Coordinates of C-alpha atoms in Angstrom, one line a residue:
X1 CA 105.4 110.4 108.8
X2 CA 106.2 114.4 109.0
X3 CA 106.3 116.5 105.5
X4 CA 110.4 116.6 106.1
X5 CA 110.7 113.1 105.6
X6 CA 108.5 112.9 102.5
X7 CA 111.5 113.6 99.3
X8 CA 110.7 114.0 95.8
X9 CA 112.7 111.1 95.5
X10 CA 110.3 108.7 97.8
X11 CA 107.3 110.4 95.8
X12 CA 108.6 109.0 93.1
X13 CA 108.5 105.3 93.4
X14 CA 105.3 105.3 94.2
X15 CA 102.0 104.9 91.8
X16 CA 100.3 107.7 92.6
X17 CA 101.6 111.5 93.4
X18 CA 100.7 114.0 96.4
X19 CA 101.0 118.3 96.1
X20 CA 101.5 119.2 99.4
X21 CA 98.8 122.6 99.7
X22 CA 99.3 124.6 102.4
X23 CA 99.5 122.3 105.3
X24 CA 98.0 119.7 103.8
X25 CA 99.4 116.6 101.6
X26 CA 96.8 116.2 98.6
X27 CA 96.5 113.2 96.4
X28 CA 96.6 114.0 92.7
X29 CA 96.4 111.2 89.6
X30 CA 99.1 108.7 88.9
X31 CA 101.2 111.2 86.3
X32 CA 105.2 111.7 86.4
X33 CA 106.3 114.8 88.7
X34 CA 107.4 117.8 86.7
X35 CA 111.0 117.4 86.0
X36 CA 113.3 119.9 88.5
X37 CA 114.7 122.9 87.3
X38 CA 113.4 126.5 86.1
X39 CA 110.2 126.7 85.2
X40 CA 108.9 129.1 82.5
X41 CA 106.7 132.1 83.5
X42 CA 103.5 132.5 82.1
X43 CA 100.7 135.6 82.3
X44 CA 98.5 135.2 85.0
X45 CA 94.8 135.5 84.1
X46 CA 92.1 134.3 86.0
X47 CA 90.5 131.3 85.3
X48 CA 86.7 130.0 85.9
X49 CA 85.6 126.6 86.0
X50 CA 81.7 125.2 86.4
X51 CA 82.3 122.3 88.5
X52 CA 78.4 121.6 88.7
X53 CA 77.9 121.1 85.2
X54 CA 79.4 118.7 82.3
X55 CA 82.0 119.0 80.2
X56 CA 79.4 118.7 77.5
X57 CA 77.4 121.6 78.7
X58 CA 80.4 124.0 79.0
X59 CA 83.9 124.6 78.2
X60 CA 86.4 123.8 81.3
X61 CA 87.5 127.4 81.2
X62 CA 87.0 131.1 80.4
X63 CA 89.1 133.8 80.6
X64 CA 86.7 136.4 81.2
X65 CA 89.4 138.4 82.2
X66 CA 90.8 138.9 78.4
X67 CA 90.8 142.4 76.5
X68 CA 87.6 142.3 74.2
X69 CA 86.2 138.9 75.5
X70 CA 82.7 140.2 75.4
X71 CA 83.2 140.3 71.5
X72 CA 84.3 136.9 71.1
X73 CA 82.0 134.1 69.6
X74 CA 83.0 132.6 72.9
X75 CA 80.9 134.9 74.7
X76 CA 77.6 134.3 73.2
X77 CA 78.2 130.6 73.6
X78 CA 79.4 131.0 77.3
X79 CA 76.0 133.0 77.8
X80 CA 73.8 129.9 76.7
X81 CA 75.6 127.7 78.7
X82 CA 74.8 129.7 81.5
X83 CA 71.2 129.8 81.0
X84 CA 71.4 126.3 80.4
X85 CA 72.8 125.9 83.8
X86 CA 70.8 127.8 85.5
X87 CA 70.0 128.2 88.6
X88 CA 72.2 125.7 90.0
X89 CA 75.1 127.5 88.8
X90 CA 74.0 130.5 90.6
X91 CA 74.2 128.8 94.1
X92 CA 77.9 127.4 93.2
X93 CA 80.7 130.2 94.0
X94 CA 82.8 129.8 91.5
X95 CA 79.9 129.9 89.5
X96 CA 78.4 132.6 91.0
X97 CA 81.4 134.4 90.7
X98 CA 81.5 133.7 86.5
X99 CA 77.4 134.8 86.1
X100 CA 78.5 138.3 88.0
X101 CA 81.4 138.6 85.8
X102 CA 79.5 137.6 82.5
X103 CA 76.5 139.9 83.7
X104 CA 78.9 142.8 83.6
X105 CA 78.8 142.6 80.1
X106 CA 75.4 141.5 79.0
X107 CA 72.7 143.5 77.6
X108 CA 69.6 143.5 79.0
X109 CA 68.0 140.7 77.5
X110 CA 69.8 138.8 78.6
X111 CA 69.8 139.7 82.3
X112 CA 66.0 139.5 82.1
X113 CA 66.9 135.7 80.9
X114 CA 69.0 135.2 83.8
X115 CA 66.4 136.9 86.4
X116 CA 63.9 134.0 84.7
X117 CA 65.8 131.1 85.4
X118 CA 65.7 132.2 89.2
X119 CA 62.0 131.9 89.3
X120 CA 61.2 129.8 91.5
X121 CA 64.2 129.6 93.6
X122 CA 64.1 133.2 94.8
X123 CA 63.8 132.4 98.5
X124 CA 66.8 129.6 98.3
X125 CA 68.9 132.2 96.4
X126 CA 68.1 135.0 99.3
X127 CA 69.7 132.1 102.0
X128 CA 72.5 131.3 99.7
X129 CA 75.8 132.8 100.5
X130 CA 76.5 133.2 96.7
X131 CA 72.8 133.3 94.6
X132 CA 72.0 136.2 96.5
X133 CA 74.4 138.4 94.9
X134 CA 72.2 137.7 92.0
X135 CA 69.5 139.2 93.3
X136 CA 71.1 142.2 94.4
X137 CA 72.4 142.6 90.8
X138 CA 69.7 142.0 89.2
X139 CA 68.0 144.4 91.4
X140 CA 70.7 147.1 90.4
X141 CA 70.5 146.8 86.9
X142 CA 66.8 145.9 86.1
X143 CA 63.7 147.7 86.3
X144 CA 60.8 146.6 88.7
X145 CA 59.0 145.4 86.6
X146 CA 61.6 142.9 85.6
X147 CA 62.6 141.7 89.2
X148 CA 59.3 142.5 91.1
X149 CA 59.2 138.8 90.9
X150 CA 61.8 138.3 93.9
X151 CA 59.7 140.6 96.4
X152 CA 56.9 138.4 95.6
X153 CA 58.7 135.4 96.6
X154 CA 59.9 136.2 99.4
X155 CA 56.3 137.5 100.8
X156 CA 55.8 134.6 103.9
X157 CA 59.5 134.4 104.7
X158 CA 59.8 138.2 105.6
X159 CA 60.3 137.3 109.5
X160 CA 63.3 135.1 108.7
X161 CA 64.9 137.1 106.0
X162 CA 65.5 139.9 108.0
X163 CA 67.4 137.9 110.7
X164 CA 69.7 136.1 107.9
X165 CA 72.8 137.7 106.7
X166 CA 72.4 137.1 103.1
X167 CA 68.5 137.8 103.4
X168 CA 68.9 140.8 105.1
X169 CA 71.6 142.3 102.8
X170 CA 68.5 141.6 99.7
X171 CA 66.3 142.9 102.0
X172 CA 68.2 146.5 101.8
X173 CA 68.4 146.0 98.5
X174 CA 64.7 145.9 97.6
X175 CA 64.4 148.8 99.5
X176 CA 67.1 150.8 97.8
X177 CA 66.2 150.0 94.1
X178 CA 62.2 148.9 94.4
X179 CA 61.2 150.4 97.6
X180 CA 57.4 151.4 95.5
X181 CA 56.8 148.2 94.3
X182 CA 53.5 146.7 95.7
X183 CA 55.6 143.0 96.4
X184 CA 58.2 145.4 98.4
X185 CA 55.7 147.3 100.7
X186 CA 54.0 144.3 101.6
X187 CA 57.1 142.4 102.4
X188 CA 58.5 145.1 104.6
X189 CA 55.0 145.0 106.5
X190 CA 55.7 141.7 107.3
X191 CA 59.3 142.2 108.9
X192 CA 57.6 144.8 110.6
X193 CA 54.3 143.0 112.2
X194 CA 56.1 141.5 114.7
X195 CA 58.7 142.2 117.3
X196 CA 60.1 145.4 115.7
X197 CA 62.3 146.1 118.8
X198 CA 64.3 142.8 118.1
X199 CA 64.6 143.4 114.7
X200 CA 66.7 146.8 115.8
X201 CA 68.5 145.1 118.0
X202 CA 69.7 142.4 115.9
X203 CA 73.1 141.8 114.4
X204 CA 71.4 141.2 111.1
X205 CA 68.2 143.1 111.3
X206 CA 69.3 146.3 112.5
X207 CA 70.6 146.6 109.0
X208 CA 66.9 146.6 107.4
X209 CA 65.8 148.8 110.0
X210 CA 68.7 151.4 109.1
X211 CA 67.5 151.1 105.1
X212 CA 63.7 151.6 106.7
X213 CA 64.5 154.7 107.9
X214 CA 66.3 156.3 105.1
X215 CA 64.0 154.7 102.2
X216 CA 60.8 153.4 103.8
X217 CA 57.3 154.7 103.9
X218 CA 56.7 157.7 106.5
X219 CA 54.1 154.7 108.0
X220 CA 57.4 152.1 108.4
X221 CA 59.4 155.1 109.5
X222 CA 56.8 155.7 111.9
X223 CA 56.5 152.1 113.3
X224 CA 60.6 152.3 113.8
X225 CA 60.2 155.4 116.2
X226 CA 57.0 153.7 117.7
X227 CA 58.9 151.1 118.7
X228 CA 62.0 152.2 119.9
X229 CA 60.4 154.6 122.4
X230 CA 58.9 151.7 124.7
X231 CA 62.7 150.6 125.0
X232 CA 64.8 153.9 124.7
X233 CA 67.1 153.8 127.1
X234 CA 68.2 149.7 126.3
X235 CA 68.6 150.6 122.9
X236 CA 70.3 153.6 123.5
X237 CA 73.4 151.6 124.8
X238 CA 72.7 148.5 122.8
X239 CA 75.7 147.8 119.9
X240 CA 73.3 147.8 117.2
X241 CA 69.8 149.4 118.0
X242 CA 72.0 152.4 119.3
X243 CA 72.8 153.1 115.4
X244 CA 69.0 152.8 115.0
X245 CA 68.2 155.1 117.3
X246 CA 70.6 157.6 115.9
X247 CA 69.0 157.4 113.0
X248 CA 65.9 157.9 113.5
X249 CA 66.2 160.9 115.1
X250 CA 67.1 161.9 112.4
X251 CA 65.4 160.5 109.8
X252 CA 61.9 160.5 111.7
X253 CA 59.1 162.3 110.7
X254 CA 59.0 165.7 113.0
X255 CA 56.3 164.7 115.6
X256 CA 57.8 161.2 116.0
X257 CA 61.3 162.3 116.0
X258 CA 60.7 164.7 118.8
X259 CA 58.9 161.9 120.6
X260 CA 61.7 159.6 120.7
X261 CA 64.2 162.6 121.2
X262 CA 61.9 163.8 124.7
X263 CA 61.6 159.7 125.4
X264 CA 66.1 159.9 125.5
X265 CA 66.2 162.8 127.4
X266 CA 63.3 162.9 129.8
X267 CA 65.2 161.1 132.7
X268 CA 68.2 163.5 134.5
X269 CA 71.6 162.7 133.8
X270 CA 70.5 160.8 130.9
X271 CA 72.4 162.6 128.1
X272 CA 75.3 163.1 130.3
X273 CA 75.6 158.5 131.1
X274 CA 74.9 158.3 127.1
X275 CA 77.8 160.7 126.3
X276 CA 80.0 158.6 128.7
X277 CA 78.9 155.3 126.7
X278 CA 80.9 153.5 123.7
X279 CA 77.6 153.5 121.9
X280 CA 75.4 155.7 123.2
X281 CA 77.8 158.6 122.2
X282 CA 76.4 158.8 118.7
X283 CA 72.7 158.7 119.8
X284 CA 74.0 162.3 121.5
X285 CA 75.8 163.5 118.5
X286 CA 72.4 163.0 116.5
X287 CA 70.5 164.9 119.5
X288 CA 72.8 167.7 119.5
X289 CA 71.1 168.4 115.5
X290 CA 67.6 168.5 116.7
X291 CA 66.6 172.3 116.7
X292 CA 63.9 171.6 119.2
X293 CA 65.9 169.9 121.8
X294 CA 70.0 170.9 121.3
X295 CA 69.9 173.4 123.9
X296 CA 68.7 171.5 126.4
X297 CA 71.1 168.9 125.4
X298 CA 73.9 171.6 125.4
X299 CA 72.9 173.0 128.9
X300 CA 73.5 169.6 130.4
X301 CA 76.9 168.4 128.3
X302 CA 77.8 172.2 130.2
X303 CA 76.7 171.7 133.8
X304 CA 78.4 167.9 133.8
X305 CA 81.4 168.8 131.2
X306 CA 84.1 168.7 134.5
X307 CA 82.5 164.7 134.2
X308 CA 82.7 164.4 130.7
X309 CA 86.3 165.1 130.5
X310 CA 87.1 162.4 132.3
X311 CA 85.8 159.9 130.3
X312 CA 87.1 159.1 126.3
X313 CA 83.6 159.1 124.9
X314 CA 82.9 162.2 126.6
X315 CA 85.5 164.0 126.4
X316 CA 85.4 163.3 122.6
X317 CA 82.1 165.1 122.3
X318 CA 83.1 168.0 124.6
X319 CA 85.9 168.6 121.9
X320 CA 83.3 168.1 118.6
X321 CA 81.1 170.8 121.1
X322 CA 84.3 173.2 121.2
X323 CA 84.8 172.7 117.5
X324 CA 81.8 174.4 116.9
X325 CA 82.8 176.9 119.4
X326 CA 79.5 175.8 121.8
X327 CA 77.0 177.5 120.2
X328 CA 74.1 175.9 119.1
X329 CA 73.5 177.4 116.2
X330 CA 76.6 176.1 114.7
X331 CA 75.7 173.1 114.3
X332 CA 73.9 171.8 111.4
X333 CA 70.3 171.0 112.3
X334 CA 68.7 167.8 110.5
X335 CA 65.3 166.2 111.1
X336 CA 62.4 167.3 112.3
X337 CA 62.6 167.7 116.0

């Protein structure tokens, strides 16, 4: 039977009703279809519900939405339900979504309560698509000494957090807002014991190793550089490890920045094919602020620029070049090398 011949009328004389939801055709409890006609308007608010917990453990909805909610007696009950429910409400999304929104307004106490009813489930909530915003507010709003608990955790799993999507976003995280906590430094060691390359080349991974370079040790800065000079010209072009590369030449210490700069350029007509290449453009661009090595860099964009203009990428860098009237010392060193 097709939705067209499916009346109101047919719905009617039978037990049960269906709401037709998008394109599908639901079925709803026996109850009498709401009569035909206007309907009044109401406010829209937004409207939470806990579907992993009883209606004895919390109310069926909050509108944490409303003007001065935080205020309400509501609130302070809504907060102990929570707790009670944790932490399987944080790995629920809607949920998830109502421990964010209630967090917003909680004082700290009471975060610290929540980051203690994830103990324990730190290295589920990193893999969850929805506990690990959690972390990653937690990690905003809390000291280190409050979640240095979740680095800790996740020590042993390092390897397979970094290639995760949810794991890797906490990753970052740890290194933006705890990147001296003991837990933190040792976890990052571990991504970085093992294939490092991979890890820059990774859809996920790459990610980490961008947060690395801007807020890691000089020693896991170091390692990145390392790394990506056994494989320059491969990562050069590749989509991700391209934007690591770029990085790091500028983020590098001096004497490893200039390594992996000489390791790019070393080969003829290799800054001339980068310029020419959807990713390896930006590699360039970050060459082109290297004191040490722009003019070298300049003196070949020059010699091959008749090529360059030929080609999108390169004609786009010819033009940046131009912009800055083609001097070198117009544009704005950065790094070391």
């Amino acid at each position: 039977c097709t939705l067209a011949s499916l009346s109101r009328a047919t719905l009617r004389t039978s037990s049960m009703a269906f709401v037709v939801k998008n394109t599908f055709i639901c079925e709803v409890v026996s109850e009498a279809l709401d009569a035909p006609g206007p309907r009044p308007q109401q406010r829209a608010k937004t409207v939470h519900y806990w579907p992993c917990c009883s209606a004895e453990t919390l109310p069926q909805a909050a509108d944490a939405d409303a003007p001065g909610w935080a205020e309400e007696p509501a609130y302070a009950a809504t907060v102990g339900a929570i707790l009670d429910a944790m932490p399987a409400l944080a790995f629920d999304g809607n949920g998830c979504t109502l421990v964010q929104q209630v967090l917003e307004s909680a004082s700290g106490e009471e975060m610290r309560q929540v980051a203690a009813s994830l103990r324990g489930s730190v290295r589920l909530a990193a893999h969850s698509p929805y506990a690990h915003h959690l972390l990653e507010h937690l990690l905003h709003h809390l000291g280190i000494e409050d979640t240095s608990f979740i680095a800790e955790e996740l020590k042993g799993g390092g390897r397979e957090l970094v290639l995760n999507e949810f794991g890797s976003s906490v990753l970052c995280q740890l290194l933006l807002f705890s990147t001296h906590d003991p837990s933190t430094e040792q976890l990052i060691e571990e991504v970085l014991s093992g294939d490092t390359t991979a890890v820059c080349h990774h859809k996920h991974g790459h990610k980490v190793a961008l947060a690395i370079l801007e807020h890691g040790s000089p020693r896991q800065r170091s390692q990145i550089c390392v790394s990506l000079r056994g494989e320059v010209p491969r990562s050069s072009r590749h989509r991700f490890a391209a934007q690591v590369v770029a990085e790091a030449l500028l983020h590098g210490a001096a004497e490893d920045s200039h390594s992996l700069a000489v390791a790019v350029v070393c080969k003829p007509g290799a800054v001339t094919s980068l310029a020419c290449h959807c990713f390896g453009v930006q590699v360039v661009r970050s060459l082109l602020r290297l004191p040490r090595i722009s003019g070298a860099v300049l003196q070949e964009l020059n010699t091959n620029g008749h090529k360059l203009k030929k080609d999108k990428f390169g004609a786009e860098i010819m033009m940046e070049i131009g912009l800055h009237a083609g001097a070198c010392d117009a544009l704005a060193p950065c790094g070391g090398a």
